Short mmCIF file of C-alpha atoms in Angstrom, two decimals:
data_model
loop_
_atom_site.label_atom_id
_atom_site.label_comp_id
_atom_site.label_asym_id
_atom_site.label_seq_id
_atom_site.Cartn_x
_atom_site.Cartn_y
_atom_site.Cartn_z
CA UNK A 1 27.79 33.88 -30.38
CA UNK A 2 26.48 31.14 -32.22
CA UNK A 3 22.60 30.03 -31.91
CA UNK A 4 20.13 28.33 -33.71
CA UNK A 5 17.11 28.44 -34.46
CA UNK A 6 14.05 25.64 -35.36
CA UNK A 7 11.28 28.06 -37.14
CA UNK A 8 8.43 25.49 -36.55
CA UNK A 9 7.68 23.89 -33.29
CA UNK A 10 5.23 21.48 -34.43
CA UNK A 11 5.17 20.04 -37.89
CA UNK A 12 2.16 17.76 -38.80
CA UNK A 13 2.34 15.93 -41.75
CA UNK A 14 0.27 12.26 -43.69
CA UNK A 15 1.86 9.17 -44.15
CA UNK A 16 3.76 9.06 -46.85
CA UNK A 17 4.21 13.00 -47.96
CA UNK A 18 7.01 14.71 -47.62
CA UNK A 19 8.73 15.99 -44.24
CA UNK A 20 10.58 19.28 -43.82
CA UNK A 21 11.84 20.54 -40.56
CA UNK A 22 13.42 23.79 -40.94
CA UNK A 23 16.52 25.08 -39.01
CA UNK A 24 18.48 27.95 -39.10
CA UNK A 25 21.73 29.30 -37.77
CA UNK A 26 24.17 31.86 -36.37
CA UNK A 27 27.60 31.19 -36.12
CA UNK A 28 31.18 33.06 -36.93
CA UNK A 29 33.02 30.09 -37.97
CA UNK A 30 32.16 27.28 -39.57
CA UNK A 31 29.82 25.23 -37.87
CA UNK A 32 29.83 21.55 -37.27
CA UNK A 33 25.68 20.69 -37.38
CA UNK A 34 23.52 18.22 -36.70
CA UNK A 35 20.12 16.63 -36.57
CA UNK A 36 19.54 14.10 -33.74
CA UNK A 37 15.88 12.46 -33.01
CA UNK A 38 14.14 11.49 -29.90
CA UNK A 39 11.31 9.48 -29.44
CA UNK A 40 9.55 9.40 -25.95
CA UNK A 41 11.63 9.00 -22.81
CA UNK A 42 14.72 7.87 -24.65
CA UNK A 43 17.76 9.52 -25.51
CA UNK A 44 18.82 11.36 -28.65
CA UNK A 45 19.71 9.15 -31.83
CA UNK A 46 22.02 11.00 -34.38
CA UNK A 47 20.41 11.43 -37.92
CA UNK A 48 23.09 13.21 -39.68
CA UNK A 49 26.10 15.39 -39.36
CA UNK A 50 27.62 18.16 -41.76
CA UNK A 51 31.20 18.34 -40.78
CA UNK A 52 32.39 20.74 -43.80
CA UNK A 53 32.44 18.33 -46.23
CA UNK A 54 29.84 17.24 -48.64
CA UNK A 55 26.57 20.40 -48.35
CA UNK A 56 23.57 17.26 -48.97
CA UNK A 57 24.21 15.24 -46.47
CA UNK A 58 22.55 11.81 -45.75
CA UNK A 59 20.88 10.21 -43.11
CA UNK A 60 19.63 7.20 -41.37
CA UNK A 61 16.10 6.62 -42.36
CA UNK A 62 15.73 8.31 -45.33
CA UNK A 63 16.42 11.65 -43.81
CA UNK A 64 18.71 14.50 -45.59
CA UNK A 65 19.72 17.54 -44.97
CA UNK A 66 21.51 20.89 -46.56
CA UNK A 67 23.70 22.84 -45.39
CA UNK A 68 23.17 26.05 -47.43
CA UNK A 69 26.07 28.50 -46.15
CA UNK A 70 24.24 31.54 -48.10
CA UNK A 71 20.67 30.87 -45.77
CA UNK A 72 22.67 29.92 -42.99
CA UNK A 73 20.37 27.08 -43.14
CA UNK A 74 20.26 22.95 -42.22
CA UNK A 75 16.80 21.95 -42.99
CA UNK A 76 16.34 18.36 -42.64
CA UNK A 77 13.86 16.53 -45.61
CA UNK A 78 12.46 13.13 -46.07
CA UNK A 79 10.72 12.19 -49.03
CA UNK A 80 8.50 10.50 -47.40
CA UNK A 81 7.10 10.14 -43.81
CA UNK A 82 5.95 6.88 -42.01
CA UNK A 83 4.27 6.51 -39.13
CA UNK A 84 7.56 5.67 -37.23
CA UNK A 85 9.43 8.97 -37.53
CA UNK A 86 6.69 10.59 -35.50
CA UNK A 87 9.03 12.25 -32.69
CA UNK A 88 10.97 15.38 -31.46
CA UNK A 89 13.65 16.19 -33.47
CA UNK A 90 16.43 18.53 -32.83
CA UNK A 91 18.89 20.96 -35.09
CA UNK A 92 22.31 20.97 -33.20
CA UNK A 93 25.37 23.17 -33.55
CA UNK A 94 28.76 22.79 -31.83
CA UNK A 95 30.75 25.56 -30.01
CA UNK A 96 33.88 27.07 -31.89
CA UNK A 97 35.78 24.74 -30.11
CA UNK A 98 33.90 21.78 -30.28
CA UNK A 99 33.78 21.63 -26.67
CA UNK A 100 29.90 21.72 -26.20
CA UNK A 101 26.65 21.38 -28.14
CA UNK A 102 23.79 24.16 -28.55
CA UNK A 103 20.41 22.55 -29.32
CA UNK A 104 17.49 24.65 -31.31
CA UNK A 105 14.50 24.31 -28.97
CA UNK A 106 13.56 21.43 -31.02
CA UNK A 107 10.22 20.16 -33.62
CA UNK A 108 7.62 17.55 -32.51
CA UNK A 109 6.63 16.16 -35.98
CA UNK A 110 3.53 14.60 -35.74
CA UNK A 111 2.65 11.38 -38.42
CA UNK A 112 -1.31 10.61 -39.20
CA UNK A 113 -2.30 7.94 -40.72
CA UNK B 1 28.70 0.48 -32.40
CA UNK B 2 29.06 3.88 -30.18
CA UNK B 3 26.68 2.60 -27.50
CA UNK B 4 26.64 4.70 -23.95
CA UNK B 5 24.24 3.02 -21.75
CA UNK B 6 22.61 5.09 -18.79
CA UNK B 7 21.49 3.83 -15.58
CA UNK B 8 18.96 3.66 -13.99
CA UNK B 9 16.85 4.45 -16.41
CA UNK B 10 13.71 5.50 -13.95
CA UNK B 11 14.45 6.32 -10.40
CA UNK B 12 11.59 7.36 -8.07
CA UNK B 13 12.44 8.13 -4.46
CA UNK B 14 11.76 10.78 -1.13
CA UNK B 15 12.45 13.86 -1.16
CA UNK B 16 16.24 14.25 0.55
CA UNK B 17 17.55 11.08 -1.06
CA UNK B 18 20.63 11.02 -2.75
CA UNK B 19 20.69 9.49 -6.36
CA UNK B 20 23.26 8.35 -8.42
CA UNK B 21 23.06 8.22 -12.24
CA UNK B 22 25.58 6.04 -14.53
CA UNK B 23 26.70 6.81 -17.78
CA UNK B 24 28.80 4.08 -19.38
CA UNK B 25 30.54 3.96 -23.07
CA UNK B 26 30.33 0.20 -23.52
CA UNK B 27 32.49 -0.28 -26.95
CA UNK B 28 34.77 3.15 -26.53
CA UNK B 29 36.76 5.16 -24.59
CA UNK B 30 35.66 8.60 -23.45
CA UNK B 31 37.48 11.32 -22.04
CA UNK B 32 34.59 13.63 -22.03
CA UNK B 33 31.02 13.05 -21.05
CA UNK B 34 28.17 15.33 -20.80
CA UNK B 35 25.12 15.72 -18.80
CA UNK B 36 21.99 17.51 -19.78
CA UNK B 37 18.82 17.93 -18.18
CA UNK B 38 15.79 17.95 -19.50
CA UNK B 39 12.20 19.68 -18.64
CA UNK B 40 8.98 18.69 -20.10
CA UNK B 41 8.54 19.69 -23.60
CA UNK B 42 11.89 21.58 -23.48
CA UNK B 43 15.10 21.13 -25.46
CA UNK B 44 18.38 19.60 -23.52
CA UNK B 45 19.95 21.94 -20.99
CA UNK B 46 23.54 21.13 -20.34
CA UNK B 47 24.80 20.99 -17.18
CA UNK B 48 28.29 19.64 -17.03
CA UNK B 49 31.13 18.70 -18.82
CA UNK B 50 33.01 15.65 -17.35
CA UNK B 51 36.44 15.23 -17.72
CA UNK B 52 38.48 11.91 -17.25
CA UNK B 53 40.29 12.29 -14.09
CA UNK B 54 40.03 16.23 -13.26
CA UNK B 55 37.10 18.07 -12.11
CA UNK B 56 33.87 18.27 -13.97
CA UNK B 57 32.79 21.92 -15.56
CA UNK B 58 29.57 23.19 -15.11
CA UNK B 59 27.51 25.90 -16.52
CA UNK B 60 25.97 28.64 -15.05
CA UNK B 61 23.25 28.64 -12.81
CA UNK B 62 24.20 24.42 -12.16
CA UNK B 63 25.01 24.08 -8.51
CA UNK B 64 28.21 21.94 -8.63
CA UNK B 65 27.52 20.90 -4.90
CA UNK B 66 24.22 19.91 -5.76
CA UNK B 67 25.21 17.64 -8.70
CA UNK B 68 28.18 15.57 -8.12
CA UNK B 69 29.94 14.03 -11.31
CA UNK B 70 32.66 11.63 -11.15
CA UNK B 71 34.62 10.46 -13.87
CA UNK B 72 36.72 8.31 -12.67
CA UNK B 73 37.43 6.12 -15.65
CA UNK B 74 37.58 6.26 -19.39
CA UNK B 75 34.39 4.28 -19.66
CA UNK B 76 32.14 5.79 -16.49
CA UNK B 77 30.62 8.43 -15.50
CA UNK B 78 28.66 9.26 -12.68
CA UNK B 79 26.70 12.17 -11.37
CA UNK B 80 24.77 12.44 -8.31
CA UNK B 81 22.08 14.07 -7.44
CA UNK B 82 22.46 15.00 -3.53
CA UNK B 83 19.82 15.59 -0.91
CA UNK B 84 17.43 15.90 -3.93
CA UNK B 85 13.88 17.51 -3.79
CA UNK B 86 10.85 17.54 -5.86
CA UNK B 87 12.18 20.37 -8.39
CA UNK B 88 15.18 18.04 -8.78
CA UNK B 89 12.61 15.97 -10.57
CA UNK B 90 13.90 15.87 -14.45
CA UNK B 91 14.70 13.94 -16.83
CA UNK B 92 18.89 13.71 -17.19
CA UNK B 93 20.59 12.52 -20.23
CA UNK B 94 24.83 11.85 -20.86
CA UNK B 95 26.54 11.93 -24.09
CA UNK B 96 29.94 10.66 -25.11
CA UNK B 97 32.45 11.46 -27.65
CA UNK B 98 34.86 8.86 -28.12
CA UNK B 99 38.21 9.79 -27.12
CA UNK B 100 39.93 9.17 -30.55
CA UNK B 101 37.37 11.33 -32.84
CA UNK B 102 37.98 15.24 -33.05
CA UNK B 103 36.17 18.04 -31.18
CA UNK B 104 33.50 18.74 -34.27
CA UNK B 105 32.33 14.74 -34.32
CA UNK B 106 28.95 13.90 -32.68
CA UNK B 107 27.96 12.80 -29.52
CA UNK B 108 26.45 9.42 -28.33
CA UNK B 109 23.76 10.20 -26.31
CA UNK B 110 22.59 7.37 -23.57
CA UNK B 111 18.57 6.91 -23.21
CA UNK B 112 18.55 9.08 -19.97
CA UNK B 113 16.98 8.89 -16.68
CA UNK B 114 13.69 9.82 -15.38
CA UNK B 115 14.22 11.16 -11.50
CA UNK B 116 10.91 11.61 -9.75
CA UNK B 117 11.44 13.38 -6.35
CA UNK B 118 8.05 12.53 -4.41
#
């Protein structure tokens, strides 16, 4: 079955260093993935997608992400963090038939000035 | 674009009212909607899978006569929370996929609904 996994469930970083939120998965297929944020009683806003094309795929707001098929990995980077991107963010994976979305358990990422 | 708007988007009420929550794609057709809940702290549980004009699917564990979903129309959504009580209380988010994209494309999520059962 497929799963995945967010390895850190807080991630604490200074304005303007670098952000990495790690995710990995489990699948038998190949996966659609995706990072979505939330911020604080709102929905979910979709950073990125990897859809089997490109592997470095870009984001809104400066975020990236890889899709390394040999980790089974999707970690999502940003150069640099601002004060703004403090949220929840969560790695998502689709079913083999598309049909549903598995969330990780998600990463609070935590911006101080 | 891709806009799904959710309403209300706090509801606060007795315990044994019944609530209804919309779910709307504003600039797109959907023939599937989802609904999630989610606890405090927690990642997004889904609970249904709303089909355009045929009976919602729900996971395990969801009582489908507890939560009623309607989707009566390519644009709407609607699920209601009957007779609910203070563990009701949640916070429930829907999701679109626009009808014309293919299985693997994202969904638009709408900005949820905070249901406090007093």
């Amino acid at each position: 079955a497929q799963s995945v996994t967010q390895l850190d469930s807080h991630v604490s970083v200074s304005e303007g260093t670098p952000v990495l939120l790690r995710c990995n998965y489990s699948s038998s297929y190949s996966p659609s993935l995706f990072w979505y944020v939330q911020h604080p009683n709102k929905g979910l806003q979709l950073l990125l997608k990897y859809t089997s094309a490109a592997t470095l795929v870009k984001g809104i707001n400066g975020f990236e992400a890889e899709f390394k098929k040999s980790e089974t990995s999707f970690h999502l980077t940003k150069p640099s963090a601002h004060m703004s991107d403090a949220a929840e963010y969560f790695c998502v994976v689709t079913n083999q038939a598309g049909t549903a979305l598995i969330f990780g358990k998600g990463t609070t990422l935590s911006v101080s000035s | 674009g891709a806009v799904v708007s959710q309403h209300p988007s706090r509801v606060i009420c007795k315990s044994g009212t019944s609530v209804k929550i919309e779910c709307r794609s504003l600039d797109f057709q959907a023939t599937t909607m989802f609904w999630y809940r989610q606890f405090p702290k927690q990642s997004l549980m889904l609970m249904a899978t709303s089909n355009e004009g045929s009976k919602a699917t729900y996971e395990q564990g969801v009582e489908k006569d507890k939560f009623l979903i309607n989707h009566a129309s390519l644009t709407l959504s609607t699920l209601t929370v009957t007779s609910a009580h203070p563990e009701d209380s949640s916070f429930y988010i829907c999701s679109a996929r626009d009808k014309g994209t293919v299985s693997n494309q994202p969904q638009h999520f709408g900005d949820g609904t905070r249901l406090s059962i007093l």
